[in-house]
Coordinates of C-alpha atoms in Angstrom, one line a residue:
M1 CA 40.7 101.5 113.1
G2 CA 41.2 100.7 116.9
K3 CA 40.6 103.3 119.8
K4 CA 43.4 105.6 120.4
T5 CA 44.7 105.4 124.1
T6 CA 47.0 108.1 126.0
H7 CA 49.4 106.4 128.6
K8 CA 51.8 108.3 130.7
F9 CA 55.6 107.8 130.8
K10 CA 56.8 106.5 134.1
A11 CA 58.5 109.1 136.2
E12 CA 62.0 108.2 135.1
V13 CA 61.1 108.4 131.6
S14 CA 59.8 111.8 131.9
Q15 CA 63.3 113.0 133.4
L16 CA 65.2 111.2 130.8
L17 CA 63.2 112.6 128.2
D18 CA 63.4 116.2 129.7
I19 CA 67.0 116.1 129.8
L20 CA 67.3 114.9 126.4
V21 CA 65.0 117.3 124.8
H22 CA 66.5 120.5 126.6
S23 CA 70.0 119.1 125.7
L24 CA 72.9 121.2 124.2
Y25 CA 74.6 117.7 123.5
T26 CA 76.6 118.2 120.3
N27 CA 76.8 115.0 118.6
K28 CA 73.0 114.5 117.8
E29 CA 73.6 112.6 114.8
I30 CA 73.9 109.5 117.1
F31 CA 70.4 109.2 117.3
L32 CA 70.6 107.8 113.7
R33 CA 72.8 105.3 114.7
E34 CA 71.0 104.2 117.3
L35 CA 67.7 103.9 115.1
I36 CA 69.6 101.9 112.9
S37 CA 71.2 99.5 115.4
N38 CA 67.5 98.8 116.9
A39 CA 66.5 98.1 113.4
S40 CA 69.7 95.7 112.7
D41 CA 68.5 93.8 116.2
A42 CA 65.0 93.5 115.0
L43 CA 66.1 91.8 111.7
E44 CA 68.7 89.6 113.3
K45 CA 65.5 88.5 115.6
A46 CA 63.5 87.9 112.5
R47 CA 66.0 85.8 110.8
F48 CA 66.3 83.9 114.1
K49 CA 62.5 83.2 114.1
T50 CA 62.3 82.4 110.4
Q51 CA 65.0 80.0 110.9
A52 CA 63.5 78.2 114.1
S53 CA 60.0 77.9 112.6
G54 CA 61.6 76.5 109.0
E55 CA 59.3 78.9 107.4
T56 CA 60.4 81.3 104.6
D57 CA 60.3 85.1 105.1
E58 CA 58.8 86.8 101.7
L59 CA 60.3 90.2 102.9
A60 CA 64.0 91.0 102.1
P61 CA 65.8 92.2 105.3
E62 CA 66.6 95.8 104.7
I63 CA 67.1 99.1 106.5
R64 CA 65.8 102.1 104.4
V65 CA 66.4 105.8 105.6
T66 CA 63.8 108.4 103.9
V67 CA 63.4 112.1 103.9
D68 CA 60.7 114.6 103.3
A69 CA 61.9 118.3 103.2
D70 CA 59.0 119.7 103.0
A71 CA 57.5 118.2 105.9
K72 CA 60.6 118.2 107.9
T73 CA 60.5 114.3 108.7
L74 CA 63.1 111.5 108.6
T75 CA 61.9 107.7 108.5
V76 CA 63.5 104.7 109.4
T77 CA 62.1 101.7 108.1
D78 CA 63.1 98.0 108.7
T79 CA 61.6 94.5 108.0
G80 CA 62.3 93.1 111.2
V81 CA 60.4 91.0 113.8
G82 CA 58.2 94.2 114.7
M83 CA 56.5 94.5 118.1
T84 CA 53.1 93.8 119.5
R85 CA 51.0 96.1 121.7
D86 CA 52.5 94.7 124.8
E87 CA 56.1 94.6 123.7
L88 CA 55.8 98.3 122.5
M89 CA 54.7 99.3 125.9
R90 CA 57.3 97.4 127.8
N91 CA 60.1 98.4 125.3
I92 CA 59.5 102.3 125.1
G93 CA 57.1 103.0 127.7
T94 CA 59.5 102.0 130.6
I95 CA 63.3 101.7 131.6
A96 CA 64.1 98.5 132.8
H97 CA 66.2 98.1 136.0
S98 CA 66.4 101.8 136.3
G99 CA 66.5 103.8 139.5
T100 CA 64.3 106.9 140.0
A101 CA 66.3 108.6 142.6
E102 CA 69.6 107.9 140.2
L103 CA 67.9 109.2 137.1
A104 CA 66.8 112.4 139.1
K105 CA 70.7 113.2 140.0
L106 CA 71.5 112.8 136.5
A107 CA 68.8 115.1 135.8
E108 CA 70.2 117.6 138.0
Q109 CA 73.8 117.2 136.4
G110 CA 72.2 118.2 133.3
K111 CA 73.9 117.4 129.9
E112 CA 77.3 116.5 131.6
S113 CA 75.9 113.3 132.3
L114 CA 74.4 112.3 128.8
D115 CA 77.4 110.3 128.1
S116 CA 76.3 107.8 130.8
L117 CA 72.5 107.4 130.4
I118 CA 71.5 105.0 127.8
G119 CA 74.6 102.7 128.5
R120 CA 73.2 102.5 131.9
F121 CA 69.5 101.8 131.2
G122 CA 69.5 100.6 127.6
V123 CA 67.1 103.1 125.9
G124 CA 69.0 104.1 122.9
F125 CA 65.6 104.7 121.1
Y126 CA 65.3 107.9 123.2
S127 CA 67.9 109.6 121.9
V128 CA 65.7 110.7 118.8
Y129 CA 64.2 113.4 121.2
M130 CA 67.2 115.3 120.6
V131 CA 66.4 116.1 117.4
A132 CA 62.5 115.4 117.4
D133 CA 59.5 117.5 118.1
E134 CA 57.2 114.6 117.9
V135 CA 57.8 110.4 117.0
T136 CA 55.7 108.1 115.4
V137 CA 56.3 104.5 115.6
T138 CA 54.4 102.1 113.3
T139 CA 54.9 98.3 114.0
K140 CA 53.7 95.1 113.1
S141 CA 55.0 91.8 114.8
M142 CA 55.7 88.5 112.9
D143 CA 53.4 86.9 115.6
A144 CA 50.3 85.6 113.4
D145 CA 47.6 87.3 115.2
A146 CA 49.4 90.4 115.6
R147 CA 47.6 93.7 114.7
P148 CA 49.6 96.8 113.4
I149 CA 50.2 99.5 116.4
V150 CA 51.0 103.0 116.3
W151 CA 52.6 104.7 118.9
T152 CA 53.1 108.6 118.9
S153 CA 54.6 110.8 121.4
D154 CA 56.1 114.3 121.7
G155 CA 58.6 113.1 124.2
R156 CA 57.0 114.9 127.4
T157 CA 55.0 113.0 129.5
D158 CA 52.6 110.8 127.8
Y159 CA 52.6 108.7 124.5
K160 CA 49.5 107.6 122.6
L161 CA 48.7 104.0 121.2
Q162 CA 46.1 103.0 118.4
E163 CA 45.8 99.8 116.6
L164 CA 45.2 99.8 112.8
D165 CA 42.9 97.6 110.9
E166 CA 45.0 97.9 108.0
D167 CA 47.3 94.9 107.2
R168 CA 50.8 95.7 106.9
P169 CA 54.1 93.7 106.4
H170 CA 55.8 93.0 109.6
G171 CA 58.6 95.4 110.9
T172 CA 59.1 99.1 112.4
E173 CA 58.5 102.3 110.5
I174 CA 60.0 105.4 112.7
T175 CA 59.0 108.9 111.6
V176 CA 60.9 111.6 113.2
S177 CA 59.5 115.2 113.1
L178 CA 62.4 117.0 112.9
K179 CA 62.9 120.7 115.1
E180 CA 62.9 123.5 113.4
D181 CA 66.5 124.2 113.7
L182 CA 68.0 120.9 112.7
A183 CA 65.4 120.2 109.6
S184 CA 67.7 121.2 107.1
Q185 CA 70.5 119.2 108.5
F186 CA 68.8 115.8 108.8
T187 CA 66.8 116.1 105.3
N188 CA 70.0 116.4 103.6
E189 CA 70.4 113.1 102.2
A190 CA 74.2 113.6 101.5
H191 CA 74.9 114.2 105.1
L192 CA 72.7 111.3 106.3
K193 CA 74.8 109.0 104.1
H194 CA 78.0 110.4 105.6
V195 CA 76.6 109.6 109.1
V196 CA 75.8 106.0 108.1
K197 CA 79.1 105.3 106.7
T198 CA 80.7 106.7 109.7
H199 CA 79.1 104.8 112.4
S200 CA 76.8 102.1 110.6
N201 CA 78.9 101.0 107.7
F202 CA 79.3 97.5 108.8
I203 CA 75.8 96.5 109.6
N204 CA 74.8 93.2 108.1
F205 CA 71.8 94.4 106.4
P206 CA 71.5 96.6 103.4
I207 CA 70.9 100.2 104.5
Y208 CA 69.3 102.5 102.0
V209 CA 69.4 106.4 102.1
G210 CA 67.2 107.9 99.3
G211 CA 67.1 104.5 97.4
E212 CA 70.6 104.1 97.2
R213 CA 72.6 101.6 99.4
V214 CA 75.1 103.2 101.6
N215 CA 77.0 100.3 103.6
T216 CA 78.6 98.3 100.5
I217 CA 81.9 97.6 102.2
Q218 CA 81.8 93.9 104.0
A219 CA 82.7 93.3 107.5
L220 CA 85.7 91.2 106.8
W221 CA 86.5 90.6 110.3
R222 CA 83.4 88.7 111.0
E223 CA 84.1 86.4 107.9
P224 CA 85.9 82.8 107.9
K225 CA 89.8 83.6 107.3
F226 CA 89.7 80.5 105.0
Q227 CA 87.3 82.3 102.7
I228 CA 89.0 85.8 102.3
K229 CA 91.5 86.2 99.7
A230 CA 94.7 88.7 100.1
E231 CA 93.1 91.0 97.6
Q232 CA 90.1 91.7 99.8
Y233 CA 92.4 92.2 102.9
A234 CA 94.3 94.5 100.8
E235 CA 90.9 96.6 99.5
F236 CA 89.7 96.6 103.4
Y237 CA 92.9 97.9 104.5
K238 CA 93.0 100.7 101.9
F239 CA 89.7 101.9 103.1
L240 CA 90.4 101.9 106.3
T241 CA 93.7 103.9 106.2
F242 CA 93.7 105.6 102.8
D243 CA 97.0 104.2 102.2
S244 CA 97.8 103.5 98.9
E245 CA 100.0 100.4 99.2
D246 CA 99.1 97.2 100.5
P247 CA 99.6 96.2 104.0
F248 CA 103.0 94.7 104.8
D249 CA 101.1 92.3 107.0
T250 CA 97.6 91.2 108.1
L251 CA 96.4 89.6 111.6
H252 CA 92.8 88.4 111.8
T253 CA 91.6 86.4 115.0
S254 CA 88.5 85.5 116.3
V255 CA 88.4 85.0 120.4
D256 CA 86.1 83.2 122.4
A257 CA 87.5 83.6 125.9
P258 CA 88.0 85.4 128.0
V259 CA 85.9 87.9 126.3
Q260 CA 84.2 87.3 122.7
F261 CA 85.4 89.5 119.9
N262 CA 86.9 89.3 116.5
A263 CA 89.8 91.6 115.1
L264 CA 91.4 92.3 112.0
M265 CA 94.6 94.3 112.2
F266 CA 97.2 95.3 109.9
I267 CA 100.8 96.3 109.7
P268 CA 101.5 99.3 107.3
R269 CA 104.6 99.1 105.0
H270 CA 105.9 102.3 106.4
G271 CA 105.7 104.0 109.9
N272 CA 104.6 107.4 111.2
D273 CA 107.1 109.7 112.9
P274 CA 106.4 108.7 116.7
F275 CA 107.1 111.8 117.8
G276 CA 105.5 113.8 115.1
L277 CA 101.9 114.1 113.8
G278 CA 101.8 110.6 113.4
R279 CA 101.6 109.9 117.2
E280 CA 98.0 110.6 117.8
N281 CA 97.1 109.0 114.6
R282 CA 96.7 105.8 116.2
G283 CA 94.3 103.3 117.5
L284 CA 91.9 100.4 116.6
D285 CA 88.3 101.1 115.6
L286 CA 85.9 99.7 118.2
Y287 CA 82.8 98.1 116.9
V288 CA 80.0 96.3 119.0
R289 CA 77.9 94.1 116.6
R290 CA 79.1 95.9 113.7
V291 CA 78.2 99.5 115.0
L292 CA 81.0 101.8 115.3
I293 CA 81.7 102.8 119.0
E294 CA 84.8 104.7 118.7
K295 CA 87.0 105.8 116.3
Q296 CA 90.7 105.3 116.7
N297 CA 90.4 103.9 120.4
K298 CA 93.7 104.2 122.4
D299 CA 93.3 101.9 125.1
L300 CA 93.3 98.6 122.9
L301 CA 96.7 98.8 122.0
P302 CA 99.6 100.4 123.9
E303 CA 101.6 103.0 122.2
Y304 CA 104.5 101.3 121.1
L305 CA 102.1 99.0 119.1
G306 CA 100.6 102.1 117.4
F307 CA 101.6 101.2 114.0
I308 CA 98.9 98.5 114.0
K309 CA 95.7 99.8 112.1
G310 CA 92.5 97.8 112.1
V311 CA 89.3 97.1 113.8
V312 CA 87.8 95.3 117.1
D313 CA 84.3 93.9 117.1
T314 CA 82.9 92.6 120.2
E315 CA 79.6 91.3 121.5
D316 CA 80.0 91.8 125.1
L317 CA 80.7 95.6 125.8
P318 CA 77.9 97.7 127.1
L319 CA 77.4 101.1 125.9
N320 CA 76.7 104.4 126.6
I321 CA 74.6 107.3 124.8
S322 CA 77.4 108.7 123.0
R323 CA 79.3 105.2 122.7
E324 CA 82.6 107.0 123.3
T325 CA 82.7 106.3 126.9
L326 CA 83.0 102.5 127.7
Q327 CA 81.5 101.6 130.9
D328 CA 83.2 98.2 131.6
N329 CA 87.0 99.2 131.8
L330 CA 87.7 95.7 132.9
L331 CA 86.4 93.8 129.6
M332 CA 88.5 96.7 127.7
R333 CA 91.7 95.2 129.8
K334 CA 90.8 91.7 128.6
I335 CA 90.4 92.7 125.2
S336 CA 93.8 94.7 125.2
S337 CA 96.0 92.2 127.1
T338 CA 94.8 89.3 124.6
L339 CA 95.4 91.6 121.4
V340 CA 98.7 92.5 122.5
K341 CA 99.7 88.8 123.3
Q342 CA 98.5 88.2 119.9
V343 CA 100.6 90.8 118.1
L344 CA 103.6 90.1 120.0
D345 CA 103.1 86.2 119.2
H346 CA 102.5 87.0 115.7
L347 CA 105.7 89.1 115.4
A348 CA 108.1 86.5 117.4
K349 CA 106.6 84.0 114.8
M350 CA 107.6 86.0 112.0
A351 CA 111.2 86.5 113.2
K352 CA 111.6 83.1 113.8
D353 CA 110.4 82.1 110.3
D354 CA 111.8 84.9 108.2
A355 CA 114.4 87.0 109.8
D356 CA 114.8 89.0 106.6
R357 CA 111.0 89.9 106.3
Y358 CA 111.1 90.8 110.4
N359 CA 114.0 92.9 110.0
E360 CA 112.2 94.9 107.2
F361 CA 109.6 95.4 109.8
W362 CA 111.9 96.6 112.3
R363 CA 113.4 99.1 110.0
A364 CA 109.7 100.6 109.5
H365 CA 108.6 100.2 113.2
G366 CA 111.4 99.5 115.2
E367 CA 111.6 103.0 116.4
L368 CA 108.3 103.2 117.7
F369 CA 108.3 99.5 119.2
K370 CA 111.2 100.1 121.5
A371 CA 108.8 102.1 123.7
G372 CA 107.5 98.8 124.7
Y373 CA 110.4 98.6 127.4
M374 CA 107.8 100.0 129.8
D375 CA 105.6 97.0 129.1
F376 CA 106.7 95.2 132.1
L377 CA 104.0 92.4 131.8
N378 CA 105.3 91.5 128.3
K379 CA 109.1 92.0 129.2
D380 CA 110.4 88.6 128.0
K381 CA 108.4 89.0 124.6
F382 CA 109.4 92.2 123.8
A383 CA 113.3 91.4 124.5
G384 CA 113.0 88.8 122.2
L385 CA 111.7 91.2 119.5
V386 CA 114.2 93.9 119.7
R387 CA 116.9 94.5 117.1
F388 CA 120.1 96.5 117.2
N389 CA 123.1 96.9 115.1
S390 CA 126.6 95.5 116.2
S391 CA 130.2 95.6 115.7
S392 CA 130.0 91.8 114.3
L393 CA 128.1 93.3 111.6
D394 CA 129.2 95.0 108.2
D395 CA 127.2 98.1 108.3
D396 CA 124.4 100.3 110.1
K397 CA 121.7 98.3 108.2
G398 CA 122.3 94.9 109.7
L399 CA 120.2 93.9 112.8
T400 CA 120.7 91.3 115.4
S401 CA 118.8 89.9 118.2
L402 CA 119.7 89.5 121.8
A403 CA 119.4 85.7 121.3
D404 CA 121.8 86.0 118.4
Y405 CA 124.2 88.0 120.3
I406 CA 124.4 85.2 122.9
A407 CA 125.0 82.5 120.2
R408 CA 128.1 84.3 118.7
A409 CA 129.4 85.1 122.4
K410 CA 132.6 83.8 123.7
E411 CA 132.8 80.5 125.9
D412 CA 132.0 81.7 129.5
Q413 CA 130.8 85.0 128.2
K414 CA 127.7 85.8 130.4
E415 CA 127.6 89.5 129.6
I416 CA 126.0 91.3 126.8
Y417 CA 127.9 94.3 126.1
Y418 CA 126.7 97.5 124.5
A419 CA 127.8 100.9 123.7
Y420 CA 125.8 104.3 122.9
G421 CA 126.9 106.4 119.8
P422 CA 125.7 108.8 117.1
S423 CA 127.0 106.3 114.3
R424 CA 129.1 103.0 113.8
E425 CA 132.1 105.4 112.6
A426 CA 132.0 107.3 116.1
L427 CA 131.8 104.1 118.1
A428 CA 134.7 102.8 116.0
L429 CA 136.7 105.6 117.5
S430 CA 135.5 105.4 121.0
P431 CA 138.3 104.5 123.5
H432 CA 136.1 102.6 125.6
L433 CA 135.7 100.0 122.9
E434 CA 139.2 99.2 122.5
V435 CA 139.6 96.5 124.3
F436 CA 136.6 95.0 122.9
R437 CA 138.1 95.3 119.7
R438 CA 141.3 94.0 120.4
K439 CA 139.7 90.8 121.7
H440 CA 136.9 90.5 119.3
V441 CA 134.1 90.9 122.0
E442 CA 130.9 91.8 120.3
V443 CA 129.4 95.1 121.3
L444 CA 125.8 96.2 120.5
Y445 CA 125.6 99.6 118.8
L446 CA 122.8 102.0 120.3
F447 CA 122.1 104.6 118.2
E448 CA 118.8 106.3 119.5
P449 CA 118.4 107.9 123.1
I450 CA 115.5 105.2 123.8
D451 CA 117.9 102.6 123.3
E452 CA 119.6 103.3 126.8
F453 CA 116.0 103.1 128.4
V454 CA 115.6 99.8 126.9
M455 CA 118.7 98.5 128.1
D456 CA 118.2 99.9 131.8
A457 CA 114.5 98.3 131.9
L458 CA 115.8 94.8 130.4
R459 CA 119.1 94.4 132.6
E460 CA 119.3 90.8 131.5
Y461 CA 118.4 88.4 128.8
E462 CA 118.4 84.6 129.1
G463 CA 120.8 84.8 132.3
C464 CA 123.2 87.3 130.4
A465 CA 123.5 90.8 132.1
L466 CA 123.3 93.6 129.8
V467 CA 126.2 95.6 130.5
S468 CA 127.7 99.1 129.3
A469 CA 130.7 98.8 127.5
E470 CA 132.5 101.6 129.6
H471 CA 131.4 99.9 132.6
A472 CA 132.8 96.7 131.9
D473 CA 134.7 94.8 134.1
M474 CA 138.1 94.5 132.9
A475 CA 138.8 91.3 135.0
K476 CA 136.0 89.5 133.0
L477 CA 137.6 90.8 129.7
D478 CA 141.1 89.5 130.8
K479 CA 140.3 85.9 130.5
F480 CA 139.4 86.2 126.7
E481 CA 142.9 86.3 124.8
S482 CA 143.8 89.2 122.5
M483 CA 143.1 88.4 118.8
E484 CA 145.1 91.4 117.3
K485 CA 148.8 91.8 117.8
E486 CA 149.6 94.6 120.1
D487 CA 152.9 96.7 119.7
K488 CA 153.4 97.3 123.2
P489 CA 156.3 99.2 124.6
E490 CA 158.6 97.6 127.4
P491 CA 157.0 97.5 130.5
L492 CA 157.3 100.5 132.9
S493 CA 160.4 100.2 135.0
D494 CA 160.2 100.8 138.9
E495 CA 161.6 104.2 138.5
Q496 CA 159.2 105.3 135.5
K497 CA 156.2 103.5 137.8
T498 CA 157.1 106.1 140.5
E499 CA 157.5 108.9 137.8
L500 CA 153.8 107.7 136.7
D501 CA 152.7 108.4 140.2
K502 CA 154.0 111.7 140.0
L503 CA 152.6 112.4 136.7
L504 CA 149.0 111.2 137.8
A505 CA 149.0 113.5 141.0
R506 CA 150.6 116.6 138.5
M507 CA 147.9 116.1 136.0
K508 CA 144.8 115.8 138.7
D509 CA 146.6 119.3 140.4
V510 CA 146.6 121.2 136.8
L511 CA 142.9 120.2 136.0
G512 CA 141.8 120.6 139.7
D513 CA 138.2 120.1 140.5
A514 CA 137.5 119.4 136.6
V515 CA 137.9 115.7 137.3
T516 CA 137.3 113.2 140.2
E517 CA 140.6 111.4 140.0
V518 CA 143.5 110.6 137.3
K519 CA 144.3 107.0 137.2
A520 CA 146.0 104.4 135.1
S521 CA 143.8 102.5 132.8
T522 CA 143.5 98.8 131.8
R523 CA 141.2 99.1 129.0
L524 CA 143.1 101.6 126.5
S525 CA 145.5 100.2 123.9
E526 CA 145.3 103.0 121.2
S527 CA 144.1 106.3 122.8
P528 CA 146.2 108.2 125.3
V529 CA 143.2 108.9 127.8
C530 CA 139.4 108.3 128.2
L531 CA 137.0 109.6 130.8
A532 CA 134.8 107.3 132.7
N533 CA 131.9 107.9 135.3
P534 CA 133.0 107.8 138.7
D535 CA 129.8 106.1 140.2
G536 CA 130.2 103.3 137.7
N537 CA 126.5 102.8 137.1
V538 CA 125.2 105.7 134.9
T539 CA 126.4 105.9 131.4
S540 CA 127.8 108.9 129.7
S541 CA 125.0 108.9 127.3
M542 CA 122.4 108.4 129.8
D543 CA 123.9 111.0 131.8
K544 CA 123.7 113.2 128.7
I545 CA 120.0 112.5 128.4
M546 CA 119.1 113.0 131.9
R547 CA 121.0 116.5 132.0
V548 CA 119.1 117.4 128.8
M549 CA 115.9 116.7 130.7
S550 CA 116.8 118.6 133.7
K551 CA 118.4 121.7 131.3
D552 CA 121.8 121.2 133.3
T553 CA 124.4 122.7 130.8
S554 CA 127.5 122.0 133.3
I555 CA 130.4 119.7 132.5
P556 CA 130.2 116.5 134.6
K557 CA 133.2 115.6 136.6
K558 CA 134.7 112.2 135.7
I559 CA 137.7 110.0 136.2
L560 CA 140.5 110.7 133.7
E561 CA 142.0 107.4 132.8
I562 CA 145.5 107.6 131.2
N563 CA 147.0 104.8 129.0
P564 CA 150.8 104.2 130.6
D565 CA 151.6 102.4 127.2
H566 CA 150.9 105.4 124.6
A567 CA 153.9 107.1 123.4
L568 CA 152.5 110.3 124.3
I569 CA 152.2 109.6 127.9
R570 CA 155.5 107.8 128.0
N571 CA 157.1 111.1 126.5
M572 CA 155.3 113.0 129.4
L573 CA 156.9 110.7 131.6
A574 CA 160.7 111.5 130.3
I575 CA 159.6 115.3 130.3
L576 CA 158.6 115.1 134.0
E577 CA 161.8 113.3 134.9
K578 CA 163.9 116.0 133.2
D579 CA 161.8 119.0 134.9
E580 CA 158.9 118.4 137.0
N581 CA 157.8 122.1 136.4
D582 CA 157.8 121.8 132.4
P583 CA 154.9 123.7 131.2
F584 CA 154.2 121.0 128.3
I585 CA 153.1 118.8 131.1
D586 CA 150.1 121.5 131.9
Q587 CA 149.4 122.2 128.2
A588 CA 149.3 118.4 127.9
A589 CA 147.0 117.6 130.7
N590 CA 144.5 120.3 129.4
Q591 CA 144.8 119.5 126.0
L592 CA 144.0 115.6 126.7
Y593 CA 141.2 116.3 129.2
E594 CA 139.5 118.8 126.6
S595 CA 140.0 116.1 123.7
A596 CA 138.4 113.7 125.8
L597 CA 135.6 116.0 126.7
L598 CA 135.4 116.4 122.8
L599 CA 135.0 113.0 122.3
E600 CA 132.2 112.6 125.0
G601 CA 130.1 115.4 123.6
Y602 CA 130.8 117.6 126.4
L603 CA 133.2 120.4 125.0
T604 CA 131.1 123.2 124.6
D605 CA 133.7 125.9 124.0
P606 CA 136.4 124.4 121.8
H607 CA 138.5 128.1 121.7
A608 CA 141.1 126.9 124.3
L609 CA 141.6 123.6 122.7
V610 CA 142.2 124.9 119.2
G611 CA 144.5 127.5 120.5
R612 CA 146.4 124.9 122.2
V613 CA 146.6 122.7 119.3
Q614 CA 147.6 125.7 117.1
D615 CA 150.6 126.5 119.5
L616 CA 151.9 122.9 119.8
L617 CA 151.8 122.6 115.9
T618 CA 153.6 125.9 115.6
K619 CA 156.3 124.6 118.2
S620 CA 156.5 121.0 116.8
S621 CA 157.1 122.2 113.2
S622 CA 159.8 124.5 114.5
W623 CA 161.5 121.6 116.4
Y624 CA 160.9 119.6 112.8
V625 CA 162.5 122.3 110.9
A626 CA 165.4 122.7 113.1
S627 CA 166.3 118.8 113.1
G628 CA 167.0 119.1 109.5
K629 CA 164.3 116.7 108.3

């Protein structure tokens, strides 16, 4: 047996070890992940070396984790490339490219800086001292003349090296003498299996804990697509998500530029409630060389693609000690932008190739996907993928794209019209849509508040402006011929036009500041009145959303538009002509205004309206009886 020699750690290593030994860092189990990751790297190097030499390695590539509860030790053994004496001193005795001053600063900051240490200095091995009183590394290099070396240290100021005379197979064995308070935790095989499955489940070599192989699930994302069957994808998806059903769709990609990574993503059959518990249950699992870095990373895909489940594995990311904080945000942004493009392109292809299948996707995930209106970099792709219900469809289950709307639009129509309402039935009664129904001009139906934000963000599509039906320019609609027969009364005479001006002024006096203006309407054909926003920009539904957000419960002041051809308005003209002070005019003005408020969803106190209706019914029924009919 060779002579045992003692070597002092360099100053920066001692500082690092002092931080780790005295650390209160809670996620101490990461030391096992680091040791297994290093063992995997050693096995990869051994495989490469064997292939390069053309020789055969008699040792099976594997990683074994064993424990001795009585001795309070945990051992990690690999059959990898091993290390020579010089390599051992170089790899464990120093920290490459480190700055003593910077480490001193980190040491002053204490445990809060642990998240950045190992990623910056490449010293994952040292995390073992969060759980160890002493560590022994026994290693033999694959080099022909190499002798086994034993490295021992308590992680304080120095380490000891000794050459062994005995012959050993190549590889490395790391024995950890556990701290007293952690011994029971890290000699518990069930707990160790859980740690391996959590962090190292997809390492490319067998990992045994107490003789049982733990990592039995294949890292499918690393395999060629043409070799994988649908059943394998489904099995992996269920393992990943705990979903009992097969995935709705699978997206498997391998990218070499601008950053190298593999991704395996799934679209579930059913969506999570985006405003409930499911909102946080999103994100792709991030791996580096098959080692889990972060579960459900929230930065790889934006929230509106949060329905996507899967994994991303890259060779290029540098890591930190906990591997939960990634150092290079630029690389993450490159991966993210590439992933978003791939998902959107995949959905666009689905929509083009199979509209029914895409509609099925939309019904499951469309509500969440609509939040993509904030993704301005992908605005055009997003616009092509959103779907709406429409007046041209038979029921509320039908869906149309903006492109399909344009294809059905009338000749010379350069607007895409839309209207918000709680249901198709409600929109079918909307006074604002009467002119569209009359001229058979299609209107997109919006049922969710977020739809308003989508339209406001898009503004236009393929040269066609997105216009709210209530803000439609009547001059542009006048050029379209009416497709339904209208039972219009005789046009107003000059005297009636004068009386109409009086009626409008009288109604404004009655309603006072409740309305900004009372004017004749060009849009109405069936309803006697409707309300319109005076600014002509904000829709009624958006106005309601903004009022809810600002907790404003007041009733907005709007324009009351009157339909001069409606029988009720004509009767009011006749009554006004006979008696300017007839109380029915006041009663009808208030009733029409509050009815319009009720349709718009602004009437919070219906008592006056109900009382008026009952009074009018009483009077009209009396007239009906008196007439003898």
